[in-house]
CSV table of C-alpha atoms in Angstrom, one decimal:
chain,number,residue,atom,x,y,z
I,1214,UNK,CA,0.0,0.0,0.0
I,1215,UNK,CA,1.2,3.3,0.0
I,1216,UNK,CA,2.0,3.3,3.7
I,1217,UNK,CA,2.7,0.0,4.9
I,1218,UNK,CA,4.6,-2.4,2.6
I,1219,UNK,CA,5.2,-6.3,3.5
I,1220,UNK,CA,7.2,-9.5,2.2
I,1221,UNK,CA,6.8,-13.2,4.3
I,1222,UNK,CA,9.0,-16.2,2.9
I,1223,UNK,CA,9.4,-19.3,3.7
I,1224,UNK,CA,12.1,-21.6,2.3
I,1225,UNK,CA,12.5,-25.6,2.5
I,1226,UNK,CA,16.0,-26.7,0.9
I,1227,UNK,CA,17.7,-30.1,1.1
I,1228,UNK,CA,21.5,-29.3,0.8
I,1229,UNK,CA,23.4,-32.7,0.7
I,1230,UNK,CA,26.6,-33.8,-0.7
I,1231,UNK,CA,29.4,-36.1,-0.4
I,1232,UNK,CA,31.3,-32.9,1.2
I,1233,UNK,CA,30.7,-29.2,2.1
I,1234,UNK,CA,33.3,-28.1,-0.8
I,1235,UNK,CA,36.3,-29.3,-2.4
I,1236,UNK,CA,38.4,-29.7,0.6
I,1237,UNK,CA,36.3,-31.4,3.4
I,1238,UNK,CA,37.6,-34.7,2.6
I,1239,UNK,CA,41.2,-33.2,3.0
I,1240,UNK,CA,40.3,-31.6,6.2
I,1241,UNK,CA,38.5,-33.3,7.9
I,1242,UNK,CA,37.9,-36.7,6.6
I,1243,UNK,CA,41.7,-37.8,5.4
I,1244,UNK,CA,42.9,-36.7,9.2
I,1245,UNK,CA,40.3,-39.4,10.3
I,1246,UNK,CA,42.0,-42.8,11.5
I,1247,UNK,CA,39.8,-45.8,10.1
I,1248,UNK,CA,38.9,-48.3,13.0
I,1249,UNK,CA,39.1,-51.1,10.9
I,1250,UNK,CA,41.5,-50.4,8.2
I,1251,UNK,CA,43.7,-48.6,10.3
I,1252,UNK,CA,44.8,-46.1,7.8
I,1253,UNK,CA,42.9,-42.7,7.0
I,1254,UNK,CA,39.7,-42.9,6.7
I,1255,UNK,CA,38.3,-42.9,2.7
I,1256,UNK,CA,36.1,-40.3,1.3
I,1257,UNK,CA,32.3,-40.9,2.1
I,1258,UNK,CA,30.3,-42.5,-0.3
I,1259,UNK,CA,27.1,-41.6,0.9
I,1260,UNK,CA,25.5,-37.7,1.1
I,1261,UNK,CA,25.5,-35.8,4.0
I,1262,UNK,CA,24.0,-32.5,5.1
I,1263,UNK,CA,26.5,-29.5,4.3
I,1264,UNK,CA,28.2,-27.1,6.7
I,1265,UNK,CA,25.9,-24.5,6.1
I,1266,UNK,CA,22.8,-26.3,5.0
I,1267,UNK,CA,19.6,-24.6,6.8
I,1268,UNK,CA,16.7,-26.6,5.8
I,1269,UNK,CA,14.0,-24.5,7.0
I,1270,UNK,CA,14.5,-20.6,6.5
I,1271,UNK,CA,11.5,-17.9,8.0
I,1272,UNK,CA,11.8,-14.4,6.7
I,1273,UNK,CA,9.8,-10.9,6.8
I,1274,UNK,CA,10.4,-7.5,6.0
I,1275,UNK,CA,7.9,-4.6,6.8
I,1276,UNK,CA,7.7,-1.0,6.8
I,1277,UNK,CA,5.2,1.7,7.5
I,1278,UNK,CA,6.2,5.0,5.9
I,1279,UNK,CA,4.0,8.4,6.2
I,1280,UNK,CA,4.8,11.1,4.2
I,1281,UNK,CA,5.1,14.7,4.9
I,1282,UNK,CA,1.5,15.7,3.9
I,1283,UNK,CA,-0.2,13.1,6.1
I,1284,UNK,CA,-3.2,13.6,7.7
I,1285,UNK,CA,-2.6,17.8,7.8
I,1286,UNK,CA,-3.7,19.8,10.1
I,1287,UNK,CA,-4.2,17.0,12.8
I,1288,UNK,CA,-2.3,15.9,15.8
I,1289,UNK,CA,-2.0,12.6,14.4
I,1290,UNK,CA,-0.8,13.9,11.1
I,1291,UNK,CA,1.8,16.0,12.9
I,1292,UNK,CA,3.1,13.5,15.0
I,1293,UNK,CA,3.7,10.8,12.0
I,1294,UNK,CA,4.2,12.7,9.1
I,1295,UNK,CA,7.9,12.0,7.7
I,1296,UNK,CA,7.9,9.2,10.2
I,1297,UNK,CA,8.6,5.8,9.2
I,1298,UNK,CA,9.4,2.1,10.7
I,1299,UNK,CA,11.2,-0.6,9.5
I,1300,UNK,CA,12.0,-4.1,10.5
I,1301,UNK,CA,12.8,-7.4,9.2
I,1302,UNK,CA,13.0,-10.9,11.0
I,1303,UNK,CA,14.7,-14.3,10.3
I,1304,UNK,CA,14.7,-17.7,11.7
I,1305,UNK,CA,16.6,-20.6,10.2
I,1306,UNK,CA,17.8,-24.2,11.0
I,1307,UNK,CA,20.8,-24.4,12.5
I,1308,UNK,CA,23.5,-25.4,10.9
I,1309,UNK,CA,24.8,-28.7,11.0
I,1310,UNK,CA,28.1,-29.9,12.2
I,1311,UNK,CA,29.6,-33.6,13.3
I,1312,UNK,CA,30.5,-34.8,16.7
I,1313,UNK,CA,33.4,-36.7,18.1
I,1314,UNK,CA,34.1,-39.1,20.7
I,1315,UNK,CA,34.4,-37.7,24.2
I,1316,UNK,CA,38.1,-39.3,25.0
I,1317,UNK,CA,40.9,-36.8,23.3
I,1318,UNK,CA,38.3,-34.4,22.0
I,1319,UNK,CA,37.1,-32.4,25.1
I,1320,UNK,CA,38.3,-29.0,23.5
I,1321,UNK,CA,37.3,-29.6,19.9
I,1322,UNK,CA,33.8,-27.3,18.6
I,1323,UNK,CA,31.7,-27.5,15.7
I,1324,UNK,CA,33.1,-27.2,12.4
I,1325,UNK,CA,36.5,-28.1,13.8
I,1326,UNK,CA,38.3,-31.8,13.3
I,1327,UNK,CA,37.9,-34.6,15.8
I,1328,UNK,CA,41.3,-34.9,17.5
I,1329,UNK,CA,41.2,-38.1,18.2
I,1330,UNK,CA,39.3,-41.3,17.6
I,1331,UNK,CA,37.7,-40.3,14.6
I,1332,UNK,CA,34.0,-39.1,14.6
I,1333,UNK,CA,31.3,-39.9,16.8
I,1334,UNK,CA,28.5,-40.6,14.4
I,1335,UNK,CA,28.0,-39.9,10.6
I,1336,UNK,CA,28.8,-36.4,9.1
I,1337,UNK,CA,27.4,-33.6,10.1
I,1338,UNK,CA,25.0,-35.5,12.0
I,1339,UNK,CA,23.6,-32.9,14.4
I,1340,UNK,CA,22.7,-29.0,14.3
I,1341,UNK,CA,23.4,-26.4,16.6
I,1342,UNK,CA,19.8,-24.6,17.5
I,1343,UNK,CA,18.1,-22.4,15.6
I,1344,UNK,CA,19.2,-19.0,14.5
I,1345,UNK,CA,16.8,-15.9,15.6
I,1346,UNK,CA,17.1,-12.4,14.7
I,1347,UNK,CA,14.6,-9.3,15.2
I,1348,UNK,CA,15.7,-5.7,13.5
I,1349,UNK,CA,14.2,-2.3,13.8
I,1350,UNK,CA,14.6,1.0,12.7
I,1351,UNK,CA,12.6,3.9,13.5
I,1352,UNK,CA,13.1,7.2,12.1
I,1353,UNK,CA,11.4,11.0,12.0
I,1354,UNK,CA,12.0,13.7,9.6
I,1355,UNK,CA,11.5,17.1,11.2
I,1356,UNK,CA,12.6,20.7,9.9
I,1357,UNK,CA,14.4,23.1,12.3
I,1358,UNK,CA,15.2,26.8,11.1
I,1359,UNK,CA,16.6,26.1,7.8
I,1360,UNK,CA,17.7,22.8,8.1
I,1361,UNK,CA,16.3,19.5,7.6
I,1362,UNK,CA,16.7,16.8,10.5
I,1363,UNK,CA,16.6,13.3,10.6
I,1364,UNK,CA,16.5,11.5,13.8
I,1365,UNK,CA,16.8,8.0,14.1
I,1366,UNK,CA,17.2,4.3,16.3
I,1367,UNK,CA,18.8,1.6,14.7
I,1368,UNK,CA,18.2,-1.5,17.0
I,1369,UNK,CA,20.0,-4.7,15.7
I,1370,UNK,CA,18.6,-8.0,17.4
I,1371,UNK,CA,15.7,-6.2,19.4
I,1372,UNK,CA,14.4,-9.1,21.4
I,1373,UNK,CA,17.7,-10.2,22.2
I,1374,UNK,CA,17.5,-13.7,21.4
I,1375,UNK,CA,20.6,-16.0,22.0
I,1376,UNK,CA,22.0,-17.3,18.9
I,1377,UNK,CA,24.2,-20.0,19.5
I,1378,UNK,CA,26.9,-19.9,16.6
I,1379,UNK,CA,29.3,-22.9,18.0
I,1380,UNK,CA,29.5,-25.6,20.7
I,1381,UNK,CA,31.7,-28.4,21.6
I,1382,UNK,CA,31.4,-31.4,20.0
I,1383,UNK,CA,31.5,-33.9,22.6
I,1384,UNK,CA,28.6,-31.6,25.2
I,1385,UNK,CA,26.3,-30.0,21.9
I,1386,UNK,CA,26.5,-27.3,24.5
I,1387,UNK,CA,28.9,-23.6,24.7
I,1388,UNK,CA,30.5,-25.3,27.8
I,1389,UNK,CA,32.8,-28.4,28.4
I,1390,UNK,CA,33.0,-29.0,31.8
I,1391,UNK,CA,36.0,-31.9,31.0
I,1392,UNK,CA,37.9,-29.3,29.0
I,1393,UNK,CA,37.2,-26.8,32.1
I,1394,UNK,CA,38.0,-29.6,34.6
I,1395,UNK,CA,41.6,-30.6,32.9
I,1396,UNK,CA,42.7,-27.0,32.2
I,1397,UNK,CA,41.8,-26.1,36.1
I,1398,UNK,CA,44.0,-29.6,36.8
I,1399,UNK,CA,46.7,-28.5,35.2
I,1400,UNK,CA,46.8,-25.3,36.8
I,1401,UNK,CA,46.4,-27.3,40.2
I,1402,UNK,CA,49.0,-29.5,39.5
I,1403,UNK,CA,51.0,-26.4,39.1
I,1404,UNK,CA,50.2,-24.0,42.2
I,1405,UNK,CA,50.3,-27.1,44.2
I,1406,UNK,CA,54.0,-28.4,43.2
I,1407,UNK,CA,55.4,-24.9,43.5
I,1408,UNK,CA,53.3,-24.1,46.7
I,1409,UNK,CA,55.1,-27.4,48.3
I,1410,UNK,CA,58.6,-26.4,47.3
I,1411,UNK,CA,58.0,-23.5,49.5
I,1412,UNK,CA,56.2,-25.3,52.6
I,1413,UNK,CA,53.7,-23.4,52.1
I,1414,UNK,CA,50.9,-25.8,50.9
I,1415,UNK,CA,48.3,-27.8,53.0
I,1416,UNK,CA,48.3,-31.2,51.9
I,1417,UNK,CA,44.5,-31.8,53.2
I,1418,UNK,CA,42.8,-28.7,51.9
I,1419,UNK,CA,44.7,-27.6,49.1
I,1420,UNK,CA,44.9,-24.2,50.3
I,1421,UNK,CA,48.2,-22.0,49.6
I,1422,UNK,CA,49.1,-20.1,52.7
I,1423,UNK,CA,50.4,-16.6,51.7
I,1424,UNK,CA,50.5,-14.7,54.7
I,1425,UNK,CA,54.1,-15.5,55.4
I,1426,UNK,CA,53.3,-14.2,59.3
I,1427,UNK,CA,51.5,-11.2,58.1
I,1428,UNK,CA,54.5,-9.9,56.0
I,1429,UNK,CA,52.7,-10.3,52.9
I,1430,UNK,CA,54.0,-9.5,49.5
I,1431,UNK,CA,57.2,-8.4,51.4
I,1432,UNK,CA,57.6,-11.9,52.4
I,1433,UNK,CA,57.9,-13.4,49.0
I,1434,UNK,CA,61.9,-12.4,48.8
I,1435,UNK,CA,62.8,-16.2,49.2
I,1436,UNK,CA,60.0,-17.5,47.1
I,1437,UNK,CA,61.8,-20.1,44.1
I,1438,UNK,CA,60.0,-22.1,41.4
I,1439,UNK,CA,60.0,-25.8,41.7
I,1440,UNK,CA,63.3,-26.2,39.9
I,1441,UNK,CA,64.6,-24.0,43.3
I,1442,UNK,CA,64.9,-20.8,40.7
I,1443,UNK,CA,64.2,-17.3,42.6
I,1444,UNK,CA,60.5,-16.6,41.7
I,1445,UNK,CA,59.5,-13.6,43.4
I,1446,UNK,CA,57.2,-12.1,41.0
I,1447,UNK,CA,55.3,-15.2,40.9
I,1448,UNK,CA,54.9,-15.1,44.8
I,1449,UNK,CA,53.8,-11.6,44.4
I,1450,UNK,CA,51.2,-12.7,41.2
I,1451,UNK,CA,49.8,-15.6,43.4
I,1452,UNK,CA,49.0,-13.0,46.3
I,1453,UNK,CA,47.3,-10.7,44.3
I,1454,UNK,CA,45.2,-13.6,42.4
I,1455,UNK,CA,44.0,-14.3,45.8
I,1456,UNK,CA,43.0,-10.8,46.5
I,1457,UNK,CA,41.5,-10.5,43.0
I,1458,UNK,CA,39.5,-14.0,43.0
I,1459,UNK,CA,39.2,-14.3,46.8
I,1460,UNK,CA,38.2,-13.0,49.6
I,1461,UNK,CA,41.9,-11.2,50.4
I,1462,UNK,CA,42.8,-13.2,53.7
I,1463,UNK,CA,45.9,-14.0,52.5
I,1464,UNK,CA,45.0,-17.9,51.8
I,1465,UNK,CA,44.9,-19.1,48.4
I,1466,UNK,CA,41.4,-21.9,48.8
I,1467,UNK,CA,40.9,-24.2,46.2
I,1468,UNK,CA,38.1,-22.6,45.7
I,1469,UNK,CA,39.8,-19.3,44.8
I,1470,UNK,CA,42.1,-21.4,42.9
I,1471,UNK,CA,39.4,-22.6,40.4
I,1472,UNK,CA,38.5,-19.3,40.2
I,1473,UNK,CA,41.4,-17.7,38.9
I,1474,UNK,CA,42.4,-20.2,36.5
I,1475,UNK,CA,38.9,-20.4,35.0
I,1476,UNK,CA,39.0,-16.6,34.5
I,1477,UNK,CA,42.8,-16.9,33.3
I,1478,UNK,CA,42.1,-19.2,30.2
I,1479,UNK,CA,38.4,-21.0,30.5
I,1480,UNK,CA,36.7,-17.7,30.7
I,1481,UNK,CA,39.1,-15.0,28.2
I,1482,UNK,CA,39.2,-18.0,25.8
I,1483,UNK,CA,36.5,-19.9,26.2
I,1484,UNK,CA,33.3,-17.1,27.5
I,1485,UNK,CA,30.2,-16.6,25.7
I,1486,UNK,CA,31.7,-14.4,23.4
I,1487,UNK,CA,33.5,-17.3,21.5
I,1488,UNK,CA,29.9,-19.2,20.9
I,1489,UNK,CA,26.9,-16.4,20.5
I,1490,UNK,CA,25.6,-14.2,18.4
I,1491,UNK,CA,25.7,-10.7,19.1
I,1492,UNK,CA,23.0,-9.7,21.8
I,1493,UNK,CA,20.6,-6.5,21.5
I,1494,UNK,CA,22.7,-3.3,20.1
I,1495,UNK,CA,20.7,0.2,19.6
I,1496,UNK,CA,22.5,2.8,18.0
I,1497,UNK,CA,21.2,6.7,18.0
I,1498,UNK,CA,21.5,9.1,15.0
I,1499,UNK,CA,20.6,12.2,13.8
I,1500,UNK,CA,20.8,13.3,10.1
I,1501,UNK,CA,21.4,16.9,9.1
I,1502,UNK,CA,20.7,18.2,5.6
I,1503,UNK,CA,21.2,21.7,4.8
């Protein structure tokens, strides 16, 4: 019409192949080890869904657009004329990706090769959820003096929905609590070895006394590494970890342990931002035209 305008589409497609594109055999099946044959594992001979196959797809566009002579001389006609508001919405099948075996492959996420023990299932086998997003973008012409304004709000993703983009192969989820469990381990294994070398660490608890008598940092002067090297600055580091991811007292829990190592790699590498979409975002603009 000649104010509002409208498209709806829906789309059904079957996108299967022996491979994604030229090189999925190369990177990702030929780096497989056959359980049986024991070499690398041949190219498939039956179709699969693709990478990026989406087999249901939901899209709309609308807009409502009043012109400058709308309605004259009313409140109503006033208050929309020049006005106008546009959105558009999508919803899609996730895409599909193919799981591994749990044992070697705690780390590995979709789209990535199986590290060990070749694949879980067939290719591409399962889909991460559905993607959602909701756009709108409102805007008013007005005139001021001489000039003609603009005002607008751009909002990208208005409902906020949570798109998840990648997940680990061996959970289907953004999280792997094995992959969290060995990297805290490892970290463990480290405070815990150095800690002992400086009688220093309770064997029962886990805890890391720091308080060195109430001295503090300042007692850290005859702090070594394991190897017996001086380590000061990592005395000093391991008190103000404490501080950071505890509750200050000057003794390092377990607790406060797990903390800081999730928030030194798990989290910074491995956080939401690594496996959603981007959330809601509105963005404010005037346009001048003189």
């Amino acid at each position: 019409g000649n104010i509002f305008n409208g498209t709806f589409s829906y789309t059904y497609q079957q996108a299967k192949n022996t491979g994604s594109d030229p090189f999925t055999y190369i990177n990702f099946g030929s780096r497989v080890l056959n359980q049986i044959a024991g070499g690398n594992q041949p190219p498939p001979q039956a179709i699969a869904p693709t990478s990026n196959s989406r087999p249901h797809n939901l899209a709309a566009a609308a807009s409502l657009a009043f012109p400058s002579d709308w309605n004259q001389g009313s409140f109503v006609g006033t208050l929309f004329r020049n006005f106008g508001l546009f959105a558009t919405f999508r919803y899609s099948s996730g895409t599909a990706y193919t799981t591994c075996p749990v044992l070697g492959n705690e780390g590995v996420t979709s789209g990535s090769v199986c590290a060990k023990a070749g694949t879980d299932a067939s290719l591409n086998s399962e889909r991460l959820p559905t993607f959602k997003q909701f756009d709108l973008r409102a805007s008013k012409g007005f005139h001021l003096g001489g000039l003609d304004l603009s005002a607008y709000a751009d909002a990208r993703n208005v409902l906020n929905f949570r798109n998840v983009l990648a997940v680990f192969v061996t959970s289907g989820d953004i999280v792997s609590p094995l992959e969290r469990q060995t990297a805290f381990a490892r970290d463990s294994s480290s405070f815990a070895a150095e800690a002992t070398k400086n009688a220093i660490y309770t064997q029962s608890t886990g805890d890391i006394n720091l308080q060195f008598a109430g001295a503090g940092a300042s007692g850290c002067a005859g702090y070594t590494t394991q190897g017996g090297t001086a380590a000061a600055p990592s005395c000093v580091s391991l008190i103000r970890a404490e501080q950071r991811f505890g509750n200050g007292d000057g003794v390092f829990t377990l607790a406060e342990q797990r903390a800081a190592s999730d928030a030194n790699y798990y989290n910074s590498g491995r956080g939401e931002f690594g496996f959603l979409g981007a959330g809601r975002r509105v963005r404010l603009g005037l346009e001048i035209n003189f």
